[in-house]
Short mmCIF file of N, CA, C and O in Angstrom, two decimals:
data_model
loop_
_atom_site.label_atom_id
_atom_site.label_comp_id
_atom_site.label_asym_id
_atom_site.label_seq_id
_atom_site.Cartn_x
_atom_site.Cartn_y
_atom_site.Cartn_z
N UNK A 1 0.54 -1.04 -0.01
CA UNK A 1 -0.09 0.16 -0.10
C UNK A 1 0.86 1.25 0.09
O UNK A 1 0.64 2.21 -0.69
N UNK A 2 1.72 1.19 0.94
CA UNK A 2 2.98 2.50 1.03
C UNK A 2 3.35 2.59 -0.41
O UNK A 2 3.66 3.87 -0.75
N UNK A 3 3.81 1.37 -1.06
CA UNK A 3 4.50 1.70 -2.59
C UNK A 3 3.41 2.33 -3.41
O UNK A 3 3.88 2.98 -4.42
N UNK A 4 2.36 1.76 -3.53
CA UNK A 4 1.31 2.30 -4.14
C UNK A 4 0.76 3.96 -4.02
O UNK A 4 0.83 4.64 -5.00
N UNK A 5 0.87 4.47 -2.84
CA UNK A 5 0.79 5.81 -2.47
C UNK A 5 2.09 6.70 -2.92
O UNK A 5 1.84 7.66 -3.38
N UNK A 6 3.34 6.02 -2.80
CA UNK A 6 4.46 6.74 -3.14
C UNK A 6 4.21 6.93 -4.71
O UNK A 6 4.42 7.80 -5.22
N UNK A 7 4.05 5.64 -5.48
CA UNK A 7 3.73 5.82 -6.90
C UNK A 7 2.62 6.98 -7.29
O UNK A 7 3.03 7.49 -8.37
N UNK A 8 1.53 6.71 -6.80
CA UNK A 8 0.47 7.61 -7.11
C UNK A 8 1.06 9.26 -6.66
O UNK A 8 0.63 10.09 -7.85
N UNK A 9 1.67 9.46 -5.66
CA UNK A 9 2.19 10.87 -5.27
C UNK A 9 3.03 11.20 -6.14
O UNK A 9 3.03 12.48 -6.89
N UNK A 10 4.05 10.27 -6.69
CA UNK A 10 5.28 10.94 -7.66
C UNK A 10 4.33 10.91 -9.03
O UNK A 10 4.73 11.88 -9.77
N UNK A 11 3.66 10.06 -9.32
CA UNK A 11 2.66 10.65 -10.71
C UNK A 11 2.04 11.79 -10.56
O UNK A 11 2.08 12.56 -11.52
N UNK A 12 1.43 11.93 -9.66
CA UNK A 12 0.69 13.40 -9.50
C UNK A 12 1.73 14.41 -9.39
O UNK A 12 1.45 15.34 -10.19
N UNK A 13 2.79 14.47 -9.09
CA UNK A 13 3.97 15.70 -8.93
C UNK A 13 4.28 15.84 -10.18
O UNK A 13 4.62 16.88 -10.63
N UNK A 14 4.77 14.72 -10.90
CA UNK A 14 5.16 14.77 -12.26
C UNK A 14 3.92 15.26 -13.43
O UNK A 14 4.51 15.89 -14.12
N UNK A 15 3.05 14.90 -13.14
CA UNK A 15 1.87 15.09 -14.05
C UNK A 15 1.67 17.11 -13.89
O UNK A 15 0.97 17.65 -14.87
N UNK A 16 1.82 17.38 -12.46
CA UNK A 16 1.50 18.76 -12.42
C UNK A 16 2.48 19.55 -12.27
O UNK A 16 2.78 20.92 -12.06
N UNK A 17 3.79 19.12 -12.60
CA UNK A 17 4.97 19.67 -12.74
C UNK A 17 4.82 20.81 -14.15
O UNK A 17 4.47 20.47 -14.97
N UNK A 18 5.36 22.10 -13.84
CA UNK A 18 5.37 23.02 -14.94
C UNK A 18 6.41 22.39 -16.04
O UNK A 18 7.64 22.66 -15.62
N UNK A 19 5.73 22.37 -17.39
CA UNK A 19 6.93 21.93 -18.44
C UNK A 19 7.61 23.21 -18.91
O UNK A 19 7.05 24.52 -18.73
N UNK A 20 9.12 22.96 -19.03
CA UNK A 20 9.84 24.17 -19.56
C UNK A 20 9.45 24.22 -21.03
O UNK A 20 9.50 23.32 -21.96
N UNK A 21 9.49 25.64 -21.39
CA UNK A 21 9.05 25.65 -23.02
C UNK A 21 10.31 25.23 -23.74
O UNK A 21 11.22 25.44 -23.34
N UNK A 22 10.08 24.72 -24.97
CA UNK A 22 10.88 24.34 -25.96
C UNK A 22 11.75 25.54 -26.27
O UNK A 22 11.09 26.32 -26.75
N UNK A 23 13.13 25.12 -26.35
CA UNK A 23 13.84 26.48 -26.59
C UNK A 23 13.93 26.09 -28.43
O UNK A 23 14.15 25.07 -28.72
N UNK A 24 13.56 27.22 -29.16
CA UNK A 24 13.50 27.11 -30.39
C UNK A 24 14.55 28.24 -31.27
O UNK A 24 14.27 29.26 -31.00
N UNK A 25 15.76 27.70 -31.74
CA UNK A 25 16.75 28.78 -32.29
C UNK A 25 15.80 29.46 -33.43
O UNK A 25 14.96 28.95 -34.27
N UNK A 26 16.29 30.87 -33.33
CA UNK A 26 15.79 31.80 -34.46
C UNK A 26 16.97 32.38 -35.09
O UNK A 26 17.95 32.74 -34.54
N UNK A 27 16.92 32.44 -36.36
CA UNK A 27 17.99 32.66 -37.45
C UNK A 27 17.22 34.27 -37.94
O UNK A 27 16.51 34.00 -38.81
N UNK A 28 18.04 35.18 -37.40
CA UNK A 28 17.66 36.10 -38.28
C UNK A 28 18.93 37.07 -38.90
O UNK A 28 20.32 37.09 -38.38
N UNK A 29 18.98 37.37 -39.96
CA UNK A 29 19.88 38.30 -40.76
C UNK A 29 19.51 39.67 -40.86
O UNK A 29 18.31 40.13 -41.27
N UNK A 30 20.30 40.44 -40.03
CA UNK A 30 20.14 42.02 -39.79
C UNK A 30 20.68 42.69 -41.19
O UNK A 30 21.77 42.34 -41.52
N UNK A 31 19.88 43.80 -41.73
CA UNK A 31 20.21 44.59 -42.77
C UNK A 31 19.99 46.09 -42.22
O UNK A 31 18.65 46.38 -42.33
N UNK A 32 21.26 46.89 -42.14
CA UNK A 32 20.75 48.15 -41.99
C UNK A 32 20.77 48.75 -43.49
O UNK A 32 21.77 48.69 -44.13
N UNK A 33 19.41 49.51 -43.73
CA UNK A 33 19.18 49.72 -44.91
C UNK A 33 19.87 51.34 -45.14
O UNK A 33 19.90 52.14 -44.41
N UNK A 34 20.45 51.43 -46.40
CA UNK A 34 21.50 52.64 -46.63
C UNK A 34 21.09 53.34 -47.59
O UNK A 34 21.61 54.33 -48.10
N UNK A 35 19.86 52.71 -48.50
CA UNK A 35 19.37 53.41 -49.48
C UNK A 35 18.40 54.76 -49.21
O UNK A 35 18.36 55.36 -47.96
N UNK A 36 17.59 55.09 -50.21
CA UNK A 36 16.78 56.35 -50.20
C UNK A 36 15.37 55.80 -49.40
O UNK A 36 14.60 54.86 -49.52
N UNK A 37 14.96 56.32 -47.80
CA UNK A 37 13.86 55.81 -46.96
C UNK A 37 12.58 56.20 -47.73
O UNK A 37 11.64 55.40 -47.64
N UNK A 38 12.56 57.00 -48.41
CA UNK A 38 11.37 57.47 -49.17
C UNK A 38 11.01 56.75 -50.25
O UNK A 38 9.89 56.68 -50.76
N UNK A 39 12.03 55.93 -50.61
CA UNK A 39 11.60 54.82 -51.82
C UNK A 39 10.89 53.85 -51.23
O UNK A 39 10.09 52.97 -51.68
N UNK A 40 11.07 53.46 -49.88
CA UNK A 40 10.26 52.56 -49.05
C UNK A 40 9.14 52.91 -48.73
O UNK A 40 7.88 52.37 -48.79
N UNK A 41 9.04 54.18 -48.20
CA UNK A 41 7.36 54.86 -48.11
C UNK A 41 7.82 56.34 -48.30
O UNK A 41 8.50 56.87 -47.31
N UNK A 42 7.12 56.98 -49.12
CA UNK A 42 7.11 58.53 -49.40
C UNK A 42 6.97 59.27 -48.07
O UNK A 42 7.59 60.52 -48.25
N UNK A 43 6.03 58.79 -47.05
CA UNK A 43 6.12 59.51 -46.12
C UNK A 43 7.08 59.56 -44.85
O UNK A 43 7.11 60.44 -44.07
N UNK A 44 7.97 58.85 -45.13
CA UNK A 44 9.39 58.76 -44.19
C UNK A 44 10.22 59.73 -44.69
O UNK A 44 10.28 60.29 -45.77
N UNK A 45 10.76 60.35 -43.73
CA UNK A 45 11.83 61.29 -43.74
C UNK A 45 12.99 60.52 -42.87
O UNK A 45 13.09 60.18 -41.84
N UNK A 46 14.27 60.80 -43.69
CA UNK A 46 15.45 59.97 -43.29
C UNK A 46 15.86 60.73 -41.99
O UNK A 46 15.69 61.86 -41.54
N UNK A 47 16.34 59.86 -40.93
CA UNK A 47 17.21 60.25 -39.70
C UNK A 47 18.42 59.26 -39.53
O UNK A 47 18.39 58.32 -39.62
N UNK A 48 19.18 60.09 -38.68
CA UNK A 48 20.47 59.39 -38.54
C UNK A 48 20.21 58.77 -36.96
O UNK A 48 19.34 59.29 -36.03
N UNK A 49 20.51 57.61 -36.75
CA UNK A 49 20.35 56.85 -35.61
C UNK A 49 21.64 56.59 -34.90
O UNK A 49 22.74 56.09 -35.49
N UNK A 50 21.69 56.88 -33.56
CA UNK A 50 22.95 56.93 -32.73
C UNK A 50 23.16 55.13 -32.47
O UNK A 50 22.19 54.49 -32.45
N UNK A 51 24.26 54.90 -32.24
CA UNK A 51 24.58 53.69 -31.92
C UNK A 51 23.93 52.86 -30.83
O UNK A 51 23.46 51.78 -30.60
N UNK A 52 23.63 53.72 -29.75
CA UNK A 52 22.94 53.21 -28.57
C UNK A 52 21.59 52.87 -28.87
O UNK A 52 21.05 51.94 -28.60
N UNK A 53 20.63 53.65 -29.44
CA UNK A 53 19.41 53.41 -29.98
C UNK A 53 19.57 52.20 -30.88
O UNK A 53 18.50 51.47 -30.77
N UNK A 54 20.32 52.30 -31.75
CA UNK A 54 20.43 50.93 -32.56
C UNK A 54 20.46 49.63 -31.85
O UNK A 54 19.78 48.85 -32.07
N UNK A 55 21.39 49.51 -30.96
CA UNK A 55 21.77 48.52 -30.24
C UNK A 55 20.75 47.99 -29.44
O UNK A 55 20.28 46.95 -29.56
N UNK A 56 19.94 49.17 -28.54
CA UNK A 56 18.85 48.76 -27.83
C UNK A 56 17.54 48.11 -28.83
O UNK A 56 17.24 47.51 -28.24
N UNK A 57 17.48 48.92 -29.61
CA UNK A 57 16.44 48.32 -30.77
C UNK A 57 16.60 47.18 -31.17
O UNK A 57 15.68 46.02 -31.17
N UNK A 58 17.64 46.77 -31.85
CA UNK A 58 17.82 45.28 -32.24
C UNK A 58 17.92 44.23 -31.29
O UNK A 58 17.32 43.30 -31.79
N UNK A 59 18.19 44.63 -29.92
CA UNK A 59 18.22 43.78 -28.95
C UNK A 59 16.78 43.62 -28.60
O UNK A 59 16.26 42.36 -28.43
N UNK A 60 15.78 44.52 -28.37
CA UNK A 60 14.46 44.55 -28.04
C UNK A 60 13.77 43.70 -29.32
O UNK A 60 12.95 43.09 -28.87
N UNK A 61 14.24 43.98 -30.57
CA UNK A 61 13.35 43.47 -31.76
C UNK A 61 13.92 42.00 -31.64
O UNK A 61 12.97 41.15 -31.89
N UNK A 62 15.02 41.42 -31.52
CA UNK A 62 15.24 39.96 -31.19
C UNK A 62 14.56 39.37 -30.23
O UNK A 62 14.09 38.26 -30.34
N UNK A 63 14.47 39.94 -29.08
CA UNK A 63 13.70 39.58 -27.80
C UNK A 63 12.14 39.42 -28.55
O UNK A 63 11.65 38.24 -27.86
N UNK A 64 11.76 40.18 -28.93
CA UNK A 64 10.18 40.36 -29.62
C UNK A 64 10.14 39.09 -30.36
O UNK A 64 8.88 38.42 -30.38
N UNK A 65 10.89 38.76 -31.34
CA UNK A 65 10.61 38.02 -32.29
C UNK A 65 10.91 36.55 -31.61
O UNK A 65 9.99 35.68 -31.93
N UNK A 66 11.61 36.47 -30.62
CA UNK A 66 11.94 35.18 -30.18
C UNK A 66 10.64 34.88 -29.20
O UNK A 66 10.48 33.58 -28.97
N UNK A 67 9.86 35.55 -28.70
CA UNK A 67 8.93 35.35 -27.97
C UNK A 67 7.58 35.26 -28.83
O UNK A 67 6.52 35.13 -28.11
N UNK A 68 7.49 35.52 -29.87
CA UNK A 68 6.29 35.80 -30.60
C UNK A 68 6.03 34.43 -31.25
O UNK A 68 6.81 33.53 -31.99
N UNK A 69 4.90 33.84 -30.83
CA UNK A 69 4.36 32.50 -31.22
C UNK A 69 4.31 32.07 -32.90
O UNK A 69 4.80 31.07 -33.05
N UNK A 70 3.85 32.96 -33.55
CA UNK A 70 3.65 32.71 -34.96
C UNK A 70 5.55 32.74 -35.29
O UNK A 70 5.63 31.82 -36.27
N UNK A 71 6.41 33.58 -35.23
CA UNK A 71 7.72 33.44 -35.47
C UNK A 71 8.37 32.26 -35.05
O UNK A 71 9.04 31.62 -35.55
N UNK A 72 8.09 31.69 -33.67
CA UNK A 72 8.62 30.71 -33.06
C UNK A 72 7.94 29.43 -34.17
O UNK A 72 8.80 28.40 -34.39
N UNK A 73 6.97 29.45 -34.50
CA UNK A 73 6.28 28.19 -35.22
C UNK A 73 6.84 28.24 -36.47
O UNK A 73 7.57 27.03 -36.88
N UNK A 74 7.20 29.34 -37.22
CA UNK A 74 7.97 29.55 -38.51
C UNK A 74 9.45 29.02 -38.22
O UNK A 74 10.16 28.04 -39.16
N UNK A 75 10.01 29.14 -37.06
CA UNK A 75 11.70 29.12 -36.97
C UNK A 75 11.62 27.40 -36.64
O UNK A 75 12.51 26.83 -37.07
N UNK A 76 10.67 26.84 -36.19
CA UNK A 76 10.56 25.44 -35.84
C UNK A 76 10.44 24.77 -37.19
O UNK A 76 10.97 23.58 -37.21
N UNK A 77 9.89 25.53 -38.17
CA UNK A 77 10.07 24.66 -39.56
C UNK A 77 11.11 25.03 -40.22
O UNK A 77 11.37 24.68 -41.47
N UNK A 78 12.29 25.44 -39.77
CA UNK A 78 13.58 25.80 -40.19
C UNK A 78 13.35 26.96 -41.16
O UNK A 78 14.77 27.36 -41.94
N UNK A 79 12.82 28.10 -40.69
CA UNK A 79 12.65 29.32 -41.56
C UNK A 79 13.82 30.18 -40.97
O UNK A 79 13.83 30.31 -39.74
N UNK A 80 14.39 31.08 -41.86
CA UNK A 80 15.43 32.02 -41.24
C UNK A 80 14.49 33.30 -41.70
O UNK A 80 13.65 33.37 -42.72
N UNK A 81 14.94 34.35 -41.10
CA UNK A 81 14.50 35.68 -41.46
C UNK A 81 15.28 36.73 -41.74
O UNK A 81 16.49 36.89 -41.35
N UNK A 82 14.94 37.76 -42.75
CA UNK A 82 15.63 38.84 -43.02
C UNK A 82 14.82 39.98 -42.52
O UNK A 82 13.59 39.94 -42.86
N UNK A 83 15.75 40.63 -41.95
CA UNK A 83 14.98 41.84 -41.40
C UNK A 83 15.87 43.23 -41.84
O UNK A 83 16.90 43.16 -41.43
N UNK A 84 15.26 44.06 -42.39
CA UNK A 84 15.86 45.32 -42.79
C UNK A 84 15.28 46.44 -41.92
O UNK A 84 14.31 46.56 -41.45
N UNK A 85 16.15 47.35 -41.33
CA UNK A 85 16.03 48.37 -40.67
C UNK A 85 16.39 49.59 -41.18
O UNK A 85 17.40 49.71 -41.61
N UNK A 86 15.61 50.63 -40.94
CA UNK A 86 16.17 52.03 -41.53
C UNK A 86 15.89 53.02 -40.50
O UNK A 86 14.74 53.11 -39.75
N UNK A 87 16.61 54.04 -40.42
CA UNK A 87 16.30 55.38 -39.60
C UNK A 87 15.48 56.29 -40.32
O UNK A 87 15.39 56.85 -41.39
N UNK A 88 14.18 56.75 -39.32
CA UNK A 88 13.47 57.45 -39.98
C UNK A 88 13.10 58.49 -38.70
O UNK A 88 13.25 58.20 -37.64
N UNK A 89 12.77 59.69 -39.36
CA UNK A 89 12.37 60.70 -38.21
C UNK A 89 10.96 60.56 -37.67
O UNK A 89 10.13 59.99 -38.31
N UNK A 90 10.52 60.77 -36.36
CA UNK A 90 9.69 60.39 -35.38
C UNK A 90 9.23 61.56 -34.77
O UNK A 90 9.95 62.61 -34.63
N UNK A 91 8.37 61.57 -34.07
CA UNK A 91 7.65 62.88 -33.31
C UNK A 91 8.57 63.04 -32.21
O UNK A 91 9.05 64.28 -32.23
N UNK A 92 9.15 62.25 -31.71
CA UNK A 92 10.16 62.71 -30.57
C UNK A 92 11.85 62.41 -30.90
O UNK A 92 12.40 61.60 -29.99
N UNK A 93 11.87 62.52 -31.93
CA UNK A 93 13.09 62.09 -32.43
C UNK A 93 13.30 61.07 -33.73
O UNK A 93 12.60 61.20 -34.52
N UNK A 94 14.50 60.16 -33.48
CA UNK A 94 14.54 59.35 -34.48
C UNK A 94 14.04 57.74 -33.92
O UNK A 94 13.79 57.54 -32.83
N UNK A 95 13.78 57.09 -34.97
CA UNK A 95 13.12 55.60 -34.62
C UNK A 95 13.81 54.71 -35.78
O UNK A 95 14.16 55.12 -36.91
N UNK A 96 13.78 53.45 -35.63
CA UNK A 96 14.03 52.68 -36.43
C UNK A 96 12.76 51.89 -36.89
O UNK A 96 11.85 51.55 -35.91
N UNK A 97 12.69 51.52 -38.17
CA UNK A 97 11.68 51.10 -38.93
C UNK A 97 12.17 49.63 -39.15
O UNK A 97 13.10 49.60 -39.89
N UNK A 98 11.36 48.58 -38.90
CA UNK A 98 11.84 47.30 -39.08
C UNK A 98 10.67 46.94 -40.17
O UNK A 98 9.36 46.98 -40.29
N UNK A 99 11.46 46.14 -41.31
CA UNK A 99 10.49 45.33 -42.26
C UNK A 99 11.37 43.79 -42.56
O UNK A 99 12.52 43.89 -42.62
N UNK A 100 10.69 42.66 -42.52
CA UNK A 100 11.11 41.31 -42.37
C UNK A 100 10.20 40.44 -43.17
O UNK A 100 9.12 40.75 -43.41
N UNK A 101 11.12 39.35 -43.44
CA UNK A 101 10.30 38.26 -44.24
C UNK A 101 10.93 37.01 -44.04
O UNK A 101 12.09 37.08 -43.78
N UNK A 102 10.39 35.99 -44.35
CA UNK A 102 10.92 34.81 -44.19
C UNK A 102 12.14 34.81 -45.30
O UNK A 102 12.21 34.85 -46.75
N UNK A 103 13.17 34.14 -45.26
CA UNK A 103 14.50 34.27 -45.99
C UNK A 103 14.34 33.09 -47.02
O UNK A 103 13.73 32.02 -46.81
N UNK A 104 14.63 33.42 -48.50
CA UNK A 104 14.98 32.49 -49.45
C UNK A 104 16.22 32.30 -49.72
O UNK A 104 17.19 32.98 -50.02
N UNK A 105 16.68 30.88 -49.62
CA UNK A 105 18.16 30.50 -49.45
C UNK A 105 18.83 30.78 -51.15
O UNK A 105 19.85 31.27 -50.98
N UNK A 106 17.90 31.03 -52.19
CA UNK A 106 18.27 31.33 -53.43
C UNK A 106 18.60 32.65 -53.56
O UNK A 106 18.96 33.08 -54.63
N UNK A 107 18.05 33.47 -52.88
CA UNK A 107 17.86 34.91 -52.90
C UNK A 107 19.16 35.67 -52.41
O UNK A 107 19.59 35.77 -51.37
N UNK A 108 19.85 36.36 -53.09
CA UNK A 108 21.11 36.85 -52.86
C UNK A 108 21.11 38.29 -53.10
O UNK A 108 22.09 39.11 -53.27
N UNK A 109 19.87 38.92 -52.80
CA UNK A 109 19.80 40.53 -52.95
C UNK A 109 20.54 40.91 -51.25
O UNK A 109 20.57 40.36 -50.48
N UNK A 110 21.01 42.23 -52.03
CA UNK A 110 21.60 42.91 -50.75
C UNK A 110 20.74 43.97 -50.33
O UNK A 110 20.42 44.78 -50.64
N UNK A 111 20.32 43.77 -49.12
CA UNK A 111 19.05 44.14 -48.22
C UNK A 111 19.65 45.68 -47.81
O UNK A 111 18.72 46.21 -47.14
N UNK A 112 20.89 45.79 -47.92
CA UNK A 112 21.62 47.08 -47.25
C UNK A 112 21.42 48.11 -48.44
O UNK A 112 21.11 49.25 -48.22
N UNK A 113 21.28 47.66 -49.54
CA UNK A 113 21.09 48.87 -50.79
C UNK A 113 19.51 48.58 -51.30
O UNK A 113 19.13 49.60 -51.89
N UNK A 114 19.21 47.38 -51.47
CA UNK A 114 17.79 47.08 -52.01
C UNK A 114 16.59 47.32 -51.24
O UNK A 114 16.84 46.58 -50.06
N UNK A 115 15.37 47.54 -51.60
CA UNK A 115 14.26 47.60 -50.59
C UNK A 115 13.71 46.05 -50.65
O UNK A 115 13.80 45.28 -51.37
N UNK A 116 13.63 45.80 -49.04
CA UNK A 116 12.79 44.35 -48.94
C UNK A 116 11.36 44.38 -49.25
O UNK A 116 10.68 45.29 -48.58
N UNK A 117 11.04 43.58 -50.42
CA UNK A 117 9.72 43.51 -50.44
C UNK A 117 8.94 42.33 -50.15
O UNK A 117 9.62 41.52 -49.66
N UNK A 118 7.94 42.49 -49.55
CA UNK A 118 7.16 41.25 -49.04
C UNK A 118 6.94 40.27 -49.75
O UNK A 118 6.52 40.53 -50.73
N UNK A 119 6.74 38.76 -49.43
CA UNK A 119 6.50 37.68 -49.82
C UNK A 119 5.08 37.57 -49.80
O UNK A 119 4.53 37.58 -48.74
N UNK A 120 4.67 36.67 -50.68
CA UNK A 120 3.00 36.53 -50.58
C UNK A 120 2.78 35.57 -49.39
O UNK A 120 1.41 35.21 -49.01
N UNK A 121 3.46 34.75 -48.96
CA UNK A 121 3.39 33.43 -47.84
C UNK A 121 2.97 34.27 -46.59
O UNK A 121 3.46 35.15 -46.04
N UNK A 122 1.86 33.67 -46.19
CA UNK A 122 1.02 34.08 -44.95
C UNK A 122 2.15 33.83 -43.67
O UNK A 122 2.66 33.00 -43.53
N UNK A 123 1.85 34.77 -42.81
CA UNK A 123 2.62 34.91 -41.36
C UNK A 123 4.17 34.68 -41.80
O UNK A 123 4.88 34.25 -41.19
N UNK A 124 4.72 35.45 -42.77
CA UNK A 124 6.13 35.45 -43.30
C UNK A 124 6.77 36.79 -43.54
O UNK A 124 7.73 36.84 -43.92
N UNK A 125 5.71 37.89 -43.17
CA UNK A 125 6.31 39.06 -43.27
C UNK A 125 6.01 39.86 -41.83
O UNK A 125 5.23 39.46 -41.12
N UNK A 126 6.78 40.85 -41.86
CA UNK A 126 6.84 41.70 -40.46
C UNK A 126 7.04 42.99 -40.71
O UNK A 126 7.93 43.45 -41.42
N UNK A 127 6.57 43.89 -39.78
CA UNK A 127 6.63 45.19 -39.50
C UNK A 127 6.72 45.64 -38.20
O UNK A 127 6.15 44.98 -37.21
N UNK A 128 7.63 46.62 -37.77
CA UNK A 128 7.39 46.99 -36.31
C UNK A 128 8.28 48.25 -36.36
O UNK A 128 8.87 48.79 -37.36
N UNK A 129 8.13 49.28 -35.27
CA UNK A 129 9.10 50.10 -34.90
C UNK A 129 9.51 50.38 -33.68
O UNK A 129 8.97 49.84 -32.76
N UNK A 130 10.79 50.98 -33.35
CA UNK A 130 11.32 51.01 -32.41
C UNK A 130 11.78 52.50 -32.15
O UNK A 130 12.40 53.14 -33.04
N UNK A 131 11.33 52.88 -30.96
CA UNK A 131 11.71 54.41 -30.69
C UNK A 131 12.43 54.63 -29.38
O UNK A 131 12.82 53.49 -28.78
N UNK A 132 12.46 55.83 -28.84
CA UNK A 132 13.10 56.27 -27.71
C UNK A 132 12.92 55.04 -26.50
O UNK A 132 12.16 54.57 -26.21
N UNK A 133 14.08 54.64 -26.05
CA UNK A 133 14.16 53.68 -24.92
C UNK A 133 14.27 52.20 -25.54
O UNK A 133 14.49 51.11 -24.75
N UNK A 134 14.13 52.28 -26.63
CA UNK A 134 14.71 50.85 -27.21
C UNK A 134 13.07 49.93 -27.35
O UNK A 134 13.14 48.72 -27.42
N UNK A 135 12.17 50.55 -27.07
CA UNK A 135 10.73 49.99 -27.04
C UNK A 135 10.34 49.60 -28.54
O UNK A 135 9.89 50.14 -29.33
N UNK A 136 9.79 48.32 -28.48
CA UNK A 136 9.32 47.98 -29.92
C UNK A 136 7.69 48.21 -29.75
O UNK A 136 6.98 47.84 -29.10
N UNK A 137 7.38 48.80 -31.02
CA UNK A 137 5.88 49.13 -31.08
C UNK A 137 5.37 48.60 -32.41
O UNK A 137 5.93 48.46 -33.47
N UNK A 138 3.89 48.19 -32.49
CA UNK A 138 3.30 48.03 -33.53
C UNK A 138 3.91 46.81 -34.52
O UNK A 138 4.05 46.81 -35.78
N UNK A 139 4.10 45.58 -33.60
CA UNK A 139 4.68 44.43 -34.41
C UNK A 139 3.54 44.05 -35.12
O UNK A 139 2.50 43.90 -34.57
N UNK A 140 3.42 43.86 -36.33
CA UNK A 140 2.45 43.23 -37.38
C UNK A 140 3.06 42.01 -37.85
O UNK A 140 4.28 42.43 -38.72
N UNK A 141 2.42 40.93 -38.01
CA UNK A 141 3.03 40.07 -38.81
C UNK A 141 1.93 39.47 -39.80
O UNK A 141 0.77 39.26 -39.26
N UNK A 142 2.17 39.44 -40.90
CA UNK A 142 1.05 39.02 -41.94
C UNK A 142 1.66 38.20 -43.01
O UNK A 142 2.66 37.81 -43.26
#
């Protein structure tokens, strides 16, 4: 009887134990866009981004992408992401605008000079903005 209770207790404890989420590696290729930002969007005005804001935004965006369930699911299927960022003028100074897509291994486009165009595949495109303090806003995955 004691063995039965011990086994029952252990089974209960293991069944109720909190499962650790699976770690899914995320592969992101970052591209700082050096072209004309108004070619991306005519309403954008170019802005210089200091290295502190750039670093904070890249770290925040990486964290945001790693936590997003849709991106995790795509990564689980072996997808890499190309993410292009560009400096734009914002209400309170400068901001980084992010544009991303699932990477195509055959594509050898230089996204530092060429505009990243979105692919038609569902949930394989993203946009976001990072402003003062490195806070990611308006993440959209489509």
